[in-house]
């Protein structure tokens, strides 16, 4: 037997056989060479599925576990000759669920796929002497790729020209950047942390690490959704329970037949029992409601220009109680302008501008500070350079050895070794307190060695820059404060500068600012709650701050757009990046702001709360019916085995409950606006209503049936069925009312409409059964009104049982909710 060869091995073999194209960095491959690589399938294309295929969408919606059971029940009912249309109402609901599921899934796929095109990583390649931007998957073997700060390395490459620092943490787990020089290998799916250069693609497609980022991003930092876990548990338990009940019902009917005895009831009655039990036990509506609600949330966020990359991050948005903002992009728009230059050494202002301009030109840095220095030096001629050190967020400076001038550096105060005077410190502190961003120009005495400046440096000038505060920053901050969300501002800039800007936009406790320069990671848990503004934060410290807040019980959202935000974004419960930010930040974030604006964050968090609060609110409606059917199925099975009463209810009897107190109101309640904070466990919150409701509904029916068994003269079985249907239907509306609390016009309107329709359906059912409406379609609720005695005894018992059951349900549910909130407050 031949050994199995994986795609990576096949690609390696193809690469080894391929002709060698050693194109220059200036010319790159020719069009003919690119086409030959494509014909040989030596491209960076890798089979991946970012969204469901259309086949999968149709298959999942048509052949889900519950759908198969319900289709089988409907077929069995048809074979048994059950011809009442209202008995098949669950099939209509099932068909509607399938259609709605298909429409929402297809629409979500179209929107998400369309929006993903805007955020998919790109690669810059040199072909026929021109720089082109192409999709990463279109890179071919031997392509000349240009890499800049923040770019994703599209495949395994060999660095031909330039110096850069690579973040390989997604591949190796090492957070420290790796310096790359000419001749070094760059791994696919790593990111350029600083610097720039030209490289050649040496391994593409399955032979490279290009998919490692996708795999790592899905398994690192993705929240384990409580809703997903809880609903899957509910579906598993109820699915197994319904099958066991169905199997027990099947054996109860057929075992006597197999033993040669006559069945105690007809095949038709057996099917009515079986369908009544299993249809009531299966919470198929909950499955639909969960997927539909989340899909609607995705579409709503897409309209707000937010690309949802992780479906269940909507839940985490609803649970967020702490938001970690970077200053840039949230409080300020990321643009800087030079405010002034304070001279310290023997240089003129014009020379200081030229030196700073020359450093940026040499390093090729393209951050906001570098852009401001370029603008400030516009019109001057840059000095040539021989060596340079690009800016890096961990060292906070960039440097260059300029021809005929020596080595100079520009960076944050305190990050370059120098003999700083008290006057310099005081001047920088004064500028920072006024909200200016400050950089110092230094003359480096020893020069550059091993990618860093060595020895002491002499400060020559202080550059002060002003951030542009976003016009909507204050309003956004106020929304979060009013909504009970704590705010942390985490920035690589000076703490005083950031604190001043935070104070101007209304961040509470903005005066609690601390510089994290030199603070060890083990001290961060003690500082996380004590301070609001954190300056001079390294990438590792950002991640440690997020983790410390999480360990203190907070659900943390993190915003960022740069390579230095990657570690913190991966740690956060919900991460949000800007489309214009680095490819690294975009690809590991749960949400991407497509319009490069975090001003939609209040709306996005509010949308998350709306979706999950409404899902949590309405899920108990479906589960209460499942509990009710499960309890009664077991009780009446035991009764049947003992020669007593069999399960008495059919699918028709559930019409009021299934449609008017669950299905229709659940849909409308899921659309209601709400900005309430999410409290407690999802499963506990729905069980606190579902278990008392389902239990009380079961007990009310059992009390009514017990009266029938004790005194058949007091109440016939037909009367017991009728009173039970009215009692559990009325109790289902009590559950709906509790779900609609606290009251609002919208919720009360939904409840009132459904209750009015229920009363109308009862009158219509009586009119059809009595022949008042001459339509030969039978009753809607499956009630035998002719055999039912509506005397004062049965009616009084029905009303009393309903009243006691409703009172007990409200009391137990209120107690459970109060106890849960008390325990949550104690934590």
Steps between C-alpha positions, in 0.01 A plus 500: 500500500636842408535751785254787503652821372356820644445822301807657663721211383363520147561875489856454632566252217356737240711788632815286486431415133414857401743715296687764701412865434738735680347831404647827628316702762452782253354296215331198659347220295378552146141435399612187314674364811194569717277314253736200495482485881120511487488219241722292729266579794789661688282773649424591859138389466382275781158341520313662785140564586439824688122465490251216452465369147152519348478122513580511872241773558226294333609177664517649853162668470318204345655206680562613853447241773166646610377552144551134417299395807217743419491392134476137613215583741308685227541203265379261770195720566415502129530120483273471807232699321503808722339757273434801726697792356571656837668174608767577242560855616847403621585411137405851389716644779780259404481609135501866605804433720682340208418786262597767752818311584594468133430865424691628805797266445527583130465872563756489779740307277463747212554798731790350692675377184454840339636680805791259540630607159572839653711356782679203344877547526688619193856460378718751314704337224739625232413378152634630170673780693174626660366468851158333513264423788343156467318249717734287710373186327615638161868513601701247298830322564802734450284816516684807633293619799532841663432501874434802721416548867175319589491281188431129517770283342299318231717186483847382591742757358871575479594859591700650211526866599418706811483450876187418695366349819251212476232396748493119486293453816215335310740233377752452781320635806791741561374853559838666441555633145769334288742727313543401135792588279587433137502123436266417791175306458163657573228255597160515337225635728747700709476880503742783444522683831736770376717585201456408136668300227478290183487121509452202270220243543676166549207287626139562408158343554482187713879493532508827698359621831234717336210324673660499846364843579144394424530186715669679788251786494210258532653314794667785685286758672167393353239513771327177592144612459275424795193525277641253249598260776166535680280460192696197382453344844126574487467351150698191598301435817158569347585307185603190695200537733253531212643190328485300824139608560411416140668160530317428828168600340574278201579201723194565717281465193679217317621269779145371571453440125830310479385294797182401318264731687277764349614862527317706759441779251513552124802577286355846437478569874857374540622747234304784660668420834845471348473822300349692791789404727795540266389819322444665838837381637712616207608868536559544127386861526784572743751372245353726234475797734868470600636483145253756367567750779876476454466524121283811533767643732770438238292674234423793731870544576587478132272798445707683761810413296618238748619169356423217744775239468392284795122444528485445874703814577156670497440329833829631638402853393189471714705385800775761472539710815846642428629653177872552443556782254814598325513878485549511125190426297269525800572827679709651221484452124863392468630815333769718656633843420818660625428746780849628567873427533692585818875512433742356755833459323715663234253457212264742333127431463547449125780250560294314761216466249743373235662245731164357612380500137815312393455233770144428387604492135779254583287263708190519283276517808136573421332557837315819592803659668720422201241657266494815715881522490493458122245781474711717731810442284328543166710703259832401659751256355561183699852396591610166359528208741716192540330322791159533658282362779127511414254598770383219725224524759713323759802735479306820413763656273642493148853593397725545199867554427501799264781556251740767623288573810523201734223300667175657618188360665150629556280336760304511823661663801656245734556232238837627377796506738598861565603738774161669533489828689230604747406777258436247219291278726295796619441625146386159377272452799346842444432428132358154580262638763362734235418200282787525251684196370872550549806361320866583558769528233832352616859497371631146556870493585593135433270415210298195401603143584296181456183687410506738799668823604788469746636725771379832637319757288465877512149656483486771231133599466151424629226455238145545630200379300129551545249218458174570320217403734209336322182710506284210622747367761332668798153376400627144457671502837184632664296213349728241652504673838120528506474132400708380792812411302841576654757664274872437492727698269809299407756675284862492405516879540594698808259441789459870580423584137247220468348584839446861399326401176289244688397769746401736217259241352344410836662169597423451873804499729727603212735648760590149613777465242815292525802448279564129445859555392706238679203358696544120528215280379446350846401842639229561241215313682538745791483802268217394267213622720683788670571703184296611201768629262809294420780660300822365353342156482689227318312238294563239770372738770181570300428128489580463869262785588216338307572166667516660846160664450354169385631321809321759712171391342471764226390434142744705296474651153820626340537739209817529296638544153871434521744211522569599860134426584502138377572329831234701686243450222551124517456500879183713504151353529404715202757663272428780254741625233491758223504395135777752427712363785762231468407173335612330820245682715219450248546130457491402866215733605139399550370822344647732239386862461479528122473878498810525724301672771440381855220754546247223430611309809208614719256385232688172458505422873134604518418265213676216679295566812178513300567169329606300804256654750210423270624149431536435872160655568310284251689169525315408821169501306613204287663311783198519733294303245776241474506454878120480510488233228788305653343481848154404372638248251680311777203518740249379242736228376514360853122534518466314170727219621282469813182476295396859561456807280722545192654829388191706408629795296551539126688754293172689452463557874827698497395752235443797734820425687719416202402795282351783705695479827834380358567512126359835390578701817854354518567633150370850576663517842835407341477819292431741785756771582676458836825622653487308828820346636511123482503345846571145612528171315300457178387148590409591857304804390279304261462205738387733781185567295472178301520248785242666730269567203524150355467338843194703599333434165559128549368503858184686400424234237574220748268656761219519244558141389525379858153645560376307199657173621372541856148600393407414139149625573635844584696530176517288184827438317389732216431772757840439661672544162308823430570651844867398477538665158345824629708488820844438346426743215410771754813423704710532185378859473603561862851387395484735201400786729794431735734488201364842395615660828613765568206635300539730204249617242645264244495192726153573634375551145638159398351332808161669460482414130579133559252470787225662293573265211486203737153599621392549139634154404302338785177667384577404140567140606166479684320652201657246262429206732138606558438560129438873553762558230405259221851383407575130498857526628452370854603668822828685533591388852394134479244541783181293513259773614195271466639255757632771733301604806548872569332491838604704806699210648747438215528872418562590865767230526665622178505863618623407849774273365608773258505767774705288742738390222551859383562623855752223571678560170537874566615441859758234413632687194533827695684322782746333262575828319552691828729231637705492179545877495591503869769239441626689196524819707690315775754378243 
